[in-house]
Structures are given as structure tokens and as C-alpha cells.
mmCIF file of C-alpha atoms in Angstrom:
data_model
loop_
_atom_site.group_PDB
_atom_site.id
_atom_site.type_symbol
_atom_site.label_atom_id
_atom_site.label_comp_id
_atom_site.label_asym_id
_atom_site.label_seq_id
_atom_site.Cartn_x
_atom_site.Cartn_y
_atom_site.Cartn_z
ATOM 1 C CA ASN A 1 136.784 127.253 -20.660
ATOM 2 C CA ALA A 2 137.633 125.327 -24.329
ATOM 3 C CA GLY A 3 139.224 122.230 -22.866
ATOM 4 C CA VAL A 4 141.594 120.786 -25.680
ATOM 5 C CA THR A 5 141.035 122.263 -29.070
ATOM 6 C CA GLN A 6 141.489 119.778 -31.956
ATOM 7 C CA THR A 7 142.336 121.151 -35.932
ATOM 8 C CA PRO A 8 141.376 120.480 -38.226
ATOM 9 C CA LYS A 9 137.918 118.741 -37.432
ATOM 10 C CA PHE A 10 137.847 117.319 -41.262
ATOM 11 C CA GLN A 11 140.464 116.788 -43.754
ATOM 12 C CA VAL A 12 140.335 114.125 -47.035
ATOM 13 C CA LEU A 13 144.376 113.755 -48.154
ATOM 14 C CA LYS A 14 145.921 111.784 -50.880
ATOM 15 C CA THR A 15 148.357 109.025 -50.605
ATOM 16 C CA GLY A 16 151.713 110.862 -50.303
ATOM 17 C CA GLN A 17 150.416 113.669 -48.616
ATOM 18 C CA SER A 18 151.625 115.071 -45.497
ATOM 19 C CA MET A 19 150.236 117.027 -43.119
ATOM 20 C CA THR A 20 150.261 118.107 -39.152
ATOM 21 C CA LEU A 21 147.094 117.730 -36.955
ATOM 22 C CA GLN A 22 146.734 120.543 -34.184
ATOM 23 C CA CYS A 23 146.169 120.016 -30.788
ATOM 24 C CA ALA A 24 145.887 122.138 -27.651
ATOM 25 C CA GLN A 25 144.733 122.437 -24.182
ATOM 26 C CA ASP A 26 144.288 125.135 -21.560
ATOM 27 C CA MET A 27 143.794 122.939 -18.574
ATOM 28 C CA ASN A 28 147.889 123.166 -17.757
ATOM 29 C CA HIS A 29 147.597 119.531 -17.904
ATOM 30 C CA ASN A 30 151.332 117.630 -17.949
ATOM 31 C CA SER A 31 150.008 114.908 -20.157
ATOM 32 C CA MET A 32 148.801 114.487 -23.493
ATOM 33 C CA TYR A 33 147.852 111.986 -26.162
ATOM 34 C CA TRP A 34 147.083 111.349 -29.370
ATOM 35 C CA TYR A 35 144.617 107.862 -30.213
ATOM 36 C CA ARG A 36 142.863 106.718 -33.481
ATOM 37 C CA GLN A 37 139.794 105.308 -33.521
ATOM 38 C CA ASP A 38 138.423 102.742 -36.370
ATOM 39 C CA PRO A 39 135.064 100.939 -36.342
ATOM 40 C CA GLY A 40 135.300 97.532 -34.288
ATOM 41 C CA MET A 41 138.760 98.516 -32.967
ATOM 42 C CA GLY A 42 138.207 100.813 -29.922
ATOM 43 C CA LEU A 43 140.700 103.895 -28.771
ATOM 44 C CA ARG A 44 144.392 103.111 -29.941
ATOM 45 C CA LEU A 45 147.146 104.792 -28.381
ATOM 46 C CA ILE A 46 149.633 106.654 -31.062
ATOM 47 C CA TYR A 47 151.673 108.601 -29.423
ATOM 48 C CA TYR A 48 151.661 110.120 -25.213
ATOM 49 C CA SER A 49 153.809 112.458 -23.922
ATOM 50 C CA ALA A 50 153.762 112.438 -20.399
ATOM 51 C CA SER A 51 155.138 116.012 -19.815
ATOM 52 C CA GLU A 52 156.657 118.848 -21.682
ATOM 53 C CA GLY A 53 159.764 118.055 -23.503
ATOM 54 C CA THR A 54 159.034 114.092 -23.399
ATOM 55 C CA THR A 55 156.991 112.186 -26.040
ATOM 56 C CA ASP A 56 157.012 108.154 -26.011
ATOM 57 C CA LYS A 57 155.318 105.842 -28.735
ATOM 58 C CA GLY A 58 151.911 103.794 -28.104
ATOM 59 C CA GLU A 59 150.328 101.036 -29.401
ATOM 60 C CA VAL A 60 150.622 102.283 -33.443
ATOM 61 C CA PRO A 61 153.295 104.547 -34.070
ATOM 62 C CA ASN A 62 154.142 103.843 -37.594
ATOM 63 C CA GLY A 63 153.818 106.096 -39.892
ATOM 64 C CA TYR A 64 153.484 109.065 -37.633
ATOM 65 C CA ASN A 65 155.460 111.919 -35.762
ATOM 66 C CA VAL A 66 154.905 114.002 -32.617
ATOM 67 C CA SER A 67 155.803 116.983 -31.184
ATOM 68 C CA ARG A 68 155.206 118.844 -27.409
ATOM 69 C CA LEU A 69 155.546 122.316 -28.693
ATOM 70 C CA ASN A 70 155.168 123.379 -25.224
ATOM 71 C CA LYS A 71 152.928 122.727 -21.918
ATOM 72 C CA ARG A 72 149.506 123.588 -24.099
ATOM 73 C CA GLU A 73 150.273 122.274 -27.394
ATOM 74 C CA PHE A 74 150.857 118.145 -29.023
ATOM 75 C CA SER A 75 150.618 118.280 -32.774
ATOM 76 C CA LEU A 76 150.358 114.756 -35.144
ATOM 77 C CA ARG A 77 152.190 114.861 -37.870
ATOM 78 C CA LEU A 78 151.705 112.219 -40.850
ATOM 79 C CA GLU A 79 155.023 112.236 -43.081
ATOM 80 C CA SER A 80 153.259 110.409 -46.122
ATOM 81 C CA ALA A 81 149.787 109.661 -45.589
ATOM 82 C CA ALA A 82 148.540 106.158 -46.409
ATOM 83 C CA PRO A 83 144.629 104.484 -47.055
ATOM 84 C CA SER A 84 145.194 102.921 -44.271
ATOM 85 C CA GLN A 85 145.329 105.546 -41.552
ATOM 86 C CA THR A 86 141.997 107.031 -42.594
ATOM 87 C CA SER A 87 140.220 107.539 -39.288
ATOM 88 C CA VAL A 88 138.963 109.567 -36.746
ATOM 89 C CA TYR A 89 141.945 111.054 -34.451
ATOM 90 C CA PHE A 90 141.732 112.024 -30.911
ATOM 91 C CA CYS A 91 143.514 114.428 -28.663
ATOM 92 C CA ALA A 92 143.251 114.141 -24.884
ATOM 93 C CA SER A 93 145.131 115.603 -22.116
ATOM 94 C CA SER A 94 144.976 114.755 -18.442
ATOM 95 C CA GLU A 95 146.825 115.409 -15.233
ATOM 96 C CA ALA A 96 148.267 112.228 -14.759
ATOM 97 C CA GLY A 97 144.611 110.807 -15.055
ATOM 98 C CA VAL A 98 143.587 111.654 -11.318
ATOM 99 C CA ASN A 99 140.354 113.167 -12.838
ATOM 100 C CA GLY A 100 140.131 111.398 -16.107
ATOM 101 C CA TYR A 101 141.083 112.293 -19.426
ATOM 102 C CA THR A 102 139.482 115.261 -21.407
ATOM 103 C CA PHE A 103 139.294 114.940 -25.229
ATOM 104 C CA GLY A 104 139.043 117.209 -28.103
ATOM 105 C CA SER A 105 136.420 116.791 -30.218
ATOM 106 C CA GLY A 106 138.169 114.513 -33.218
ATOM 107 C CA THR A 107 139.676 115.304 -36.569
ATOM 108 C CA ARG A 108 138.483 112.991 -39.180
ATOM 109 C CA LEU A 109 140.511 112.404 -41.968
ATOM 110 C CA THR A 110 140.278 110.145 -45.477
ATOM 111 C CA VAL A 111 143.132 109.466 -47.370
ATOM 112 C CA VAL A 112 142.136 108.945 -50.798
ATOM 113 C CA ARG B 1 143.289 87.723 -22.372
ATOM 114 C CA LYS B 2 142.685 91.026 -23.315
ATOM 115 C CA GLU B 3 143.743 94.021 -20.527
ATOM 116 C CA VAL B 4 140.438 95.511 -20.576
ATOM 117 C CA GLU B 5 137.422 93.545 -21.720
ATOM 118 C CA GLN B 6 133.548 94.502 -22.349
ATOM 119 C CA ASP B 7 130.161 92.984 -23.826
ATOM 120 C CA PRO B 8 130.412 95.532 -26.694
ATOM 121 C CA GLY B 9 126.682 94.533 -26.834
ATOM 122 C CA PRO B 10 124.066 96.178 -28.006
ATOM 123 C CA PHE B 11 121.790 96.321 -25.267
ATOM 124 C CA ASN B 12 118.658 97.157 -26.181
ATOM 125 C CA VAL B 13 116.275 98.447 -23.748
ATOM 126 C CA PRO B 14 112.780 100.133 -23.065
ATOM 127 C CA GLU B 15 112.186 103.482 -21.387
ATOM 128 C CA GLY B 16 112.643 103.273 -18.120
ATOM 129 C CA ALA B 17 114.484 100.207 -17.643
ATOM 130 C CA THR B 18 117.345 99.411 -15.620
ATOM 131 C CA VAL B 19 120.783 98.235 -17.013
ATOM 132 C CA ALA B 20 124.033 97.167 -16.110
ATOM 133 C CA PHE B 21 127.303 97.078 -17.784
ATOM 134 C CA ASN B 22 130.500 95.156 -16.436
ATOM 135 C CA CYS B 23 134.111 96.017 -17.090
ATOM 136 C CA THR B 24 137.001 92.981 -16.243
ATOM 137 C CA TYR B 25 140.223 94.389 -16.356
ATOM 138 C CA SER B 26 143.454 92.061 -16.012
ATOM 139 C CA ASN B 27 145.585 93.849 -13.756
ATOM 140 C CA SER B 28 145.338 93.743 -10.244
ATOM 141 C CA ALA B 29 147.641 96.814 -9.676
ATOM 142 C CA SER B 30 145.125 98.878 -11.665
ATOM 143 C CA GLN B 31 144.428 101.891 -9.338
ATOM 144 C CA SER B 32 142.023 104.340 -11.552
ATOM 145 C CA PHE B 33 138.995 103.584 -13.078
ATOM 146 C CA PHE B 34 136.453 105.594 -14.820
ATOM 147 C CA TRP B 35 133.216 105.300 -16.724
ATOM 148 C CA TYR B 36 132.681 107.489 -20.406
ATOM 149 C CA ARG B 37 130.397 107.707 -22.874
ATOM 150 C CA GLN B 38 130.491 108.245 -26.531
ATOM 151 C CA ASP B 39 127.423 109.222 -28.988
ATOM 152 C CA CYS B 40 127.640 108.426 -32.227
ATOM 153 C CA ARG B 41 130.639 110.695 -34.275
ATOM 154 C CA LYS B 42 131.669 112.834 -30.834
ATOM 155 C CA GLU B 43 134.053 112.543 -28.379
ATOM 156 C CA PRO B 44 134.364 110.191 -25.686
ATOM 157 C CA LYS B 45 133.147 112.090 -22.597
ATOM 158 C CA LEU B 46 133.768 111.347 -18.497
ATOM 159 C CA LEU B 47 131.022 110.030 -16.840
ATOM 160 C CA MET B 48 131.952 109.321 -13.551
ATOM 161 C CA SER B 49 134.902 108.010 -11.578
ATOM 162 C CA VAL B 50 134.995 104.901 -9.829
ATOM 163 C CA TYR B 51 135.825 104.980 -6.576
ATOM 164 C CA SER B 52 136.929 102.053 -4.253
ATOM 165 C CA SER B 53 133.452 102.645 -1.968
ATOM 166 C CA GLY B 54 131.656 102.995 -5.082
ATOM 167 C CA ASN B 55 129.912 105.967 -6.011
ATOM 168 C CA GLU B 56 126.082 107.453 -7.270
ATOM 169 C CA ASP B 57 125.363 110.178 -9.865
ATOM 170 C CA GLY B 58 121.623 110.841 -10.090
ATOM 171 C CA ARG B 59 120.593 107.466 -12.302
ATOM 172 C CA PHE B 60 124.193 106.451 -12.861
ATOM 173 C CA THR B 61 125.842 103.585 -10.201
ATOM 174 C CA ALA B 62 129.372 102.420 -10.695
ATOM 175 C CA GLN B 63 130.996 100.049 -8.405
ATOM 176 C CA LEU B 64 134.704 98.432 -8.122
ATOM 177 C CA ASN B 65 135.334 94.813 -7.374
ATOM 178 C CA ARG B 66 138.903 94.452 -6.688
ATOM 179 C CA ALA B 67 138.742 90.679 -5.323
ATOM 180 C CA SER B 68 136.745 89.758 -8.883
ATOM 181 C CA GLN B 69 138.383 92.654 -10.973
ATOM 182 C CA TYR B 70 135.694 94.689 -12.173
ATOM 183 C CA ILE B 71 134.052 97.235 -12.722
ATOM 184 C CA SER B 72 129.936 98.283 -13.331
ATOM 185 C CA LEU B 73 127.992 100.707 -14.328
ATOM 186 C CA LEU B 74 124.146 100.684 -13.224
ATOM 187 C CA ILE B 75 122.026 102.950 -15.187
ATOM 188 C CA ARG B 76 118.504 102.813 -13.400
ATOM 189 C CA ASP B 77 115.133 104.808 -14.992
ATOM 190 C CA SER B 78 116.754 104.767 -18.747
ATOM 191 C CA LYS B 79 116.343 107.181 -20.990
ATOM 192 C CA LEU B 80 116.078 108.023 -24.712
ATOM 193 C CA SER B 81 118.943 110.443 -24.276
ATOM 194 C CA ASP B 82 121.084 107.431 -22.398
ATOM 195 C CA SER B 83 121.298 105.544 -25.696
ATOM 196 C CA ALA B 84 125.357 106.091 -26.386
ATOM 197 C CA THR B 85 128.649 103.407 -26.286
ATOM 198 C CA TYR B 86 130.082 103.309 -22.899
ATOM 199 C CA LEU B 87 133.917 103.103 -22.456
ATOM 200 C CA CYS B 88 135.911 101.728 -19.420
ATOM 201 C CA VAL B 89 138.827 103.212 -18.405
ATOM 202 C CA VAL B 90 141.685 101.482 -16.492
ATOM 203 C CA LEU B 91 144.694 103.069 -14.873
ATOM 204 C CA SER B 92 147.411 101.252 -13.345
ATOM 205 C CA GLY B 93 149.398 102.625 -10.311
ATOM 206 C CA GLY B 94 152.680 104.323 -11.829
ATOM 207 C CA SER B 95 151.659 104.073 -15.452
ATOM 208 C CA TYR B 96 150.259 107.590 -17.918
ATOM 209 C CA ILE B 97 148.965 105.324 -20.357
ATOM 210 C CA PRO B 98 145.108 104.483 -19.758
ATOM 211 C CA THR B 99 143.768 101.211 -21.115
ATOM 212 C CA PHE B 100 140.564 101.921 -22.715
ATOM 213 C CA GLY B 101 137.753 98.904 -23.294
ATOM 214 C CA ARG B 102 136.326 98.704 -26.487
ATOM 215 C CA GLY B 103 132.839 99.620 -25.707
ATOM 216 C CA THR B 104 129.512 98.764 -24.760
ATOM 217 C CA SER B 105 126.544 99.856 -26.828
ATOM 218 C CA LEU B 106 123.299 100.999 -25.042
ATOM 219 C CA ILE B 107 120.296 101.425 -27.248
ATOM 220 C CA VAL B 108 117.185 102.782 -25.468
ATOM 221 C CA HIS B 109 113.871 102.380 -27.453
ATOM 222 C CA PRO B 110 110.154 104.170 -26.395
#
């Protein structure tokens, strides 16, 4: 009964380094999302995937790319990390919002 | 006007108190509504869906007022463990993208 699994839980990067955040869900949900959460800013949508094979930009996509690898997995890539990308990243999944959204436990990323 | 607005609080209440939060939304086409709870440094977790007829789960009651475009969450007999941030979530019909409020902070003290 894992739900949504995110890896890694913590990461420190140097400016300019790249990394991929992994997300997998086992609930057979069609829709998956990547959010970042900063103090006082609430949850901001980076990218989403309404269904396998589709991805779309959210509110703050600059500096990120995503891949919907299959129905279970949705990864987020930072090609050249910047200090402004220091944040907590959450992956979420849903079945068209019918029963709400299930979140992973988050990745705390610091870019120095 | 922001799409979804919440009073950030904090609401500071004693144990046993009743507290209520409201969340206003701007899109009249909104169709699905939820309350989430987020503990410090944790992920948001679904507390309850909000139905047109209102719904209750133990000490928690959620209501929807479509005419005035707001949802509410009532917590009775507050416990220390209720201390958290409560997020409202609104989904418009035909959209895949939920809109999250920034949350209302609740602190329950002894």
C-alpha cells in the first residue's frame, strides 16, 4: 500500500549540476503532478501529466523538464540547478480528481 | 482576486474549542472541493471531500455554499493533534489542474 513514492528524500546540489527526481504511484492513476512548495507561496504546479503520453506546463515550468515514463512513473529533471530552485518538491497523482490527490512524502532540495 | 483564498491565520485556540475556516473560490464552474491537512515538513493529506449536501466525519464538518462561492471546515472539540495547516482545494469541471489555497494555520494549545 505504498501510494506515491518519491526519491530521493533529501538532496544538496551545487549550482549548475543536474538531477532527476523520481516519482512512482501504484494506484493506477492516470494523472500525475509535480509541485514545489516554498514558505509563504503555497503549492505551485510545475508540470502535470493528464494521462500516459502527455505532459503540460504548469504555473512555474522554467528550469524544469518532465518525463512520463509509463503510467506509474513521472520524473522531474533539473538540467542546471539554480539557488532559486531550492524548495520542497511534491509529486501527486489522481484519477481525474474524483477522490482527491495523493502526495508523495516530498524531496527537500537545496542548491548552493 | 485570487482563484482560491484562505485566511492564513494562525488560529490559536484552546483544547476543546470549536474553530471554523472558510475558503473562497472565484470560478463559478468549480465542481469538486476538498480539504487537506498538512503537518509541518510533511506532505498534504486528504482530510475530506466536500459535497453539495455537506458532510461530516467525526469532529469535522465540511460545507459548500455555491451561492457565495465558499467552502468551510468546522472542527469541534479541538485536540492538540489538530494543530496543522489546512488547505482547501478546488477543481473546475473538465480541468485536470486543482487549485490549492495557501492554507490556514491552526494551533491548538493546552
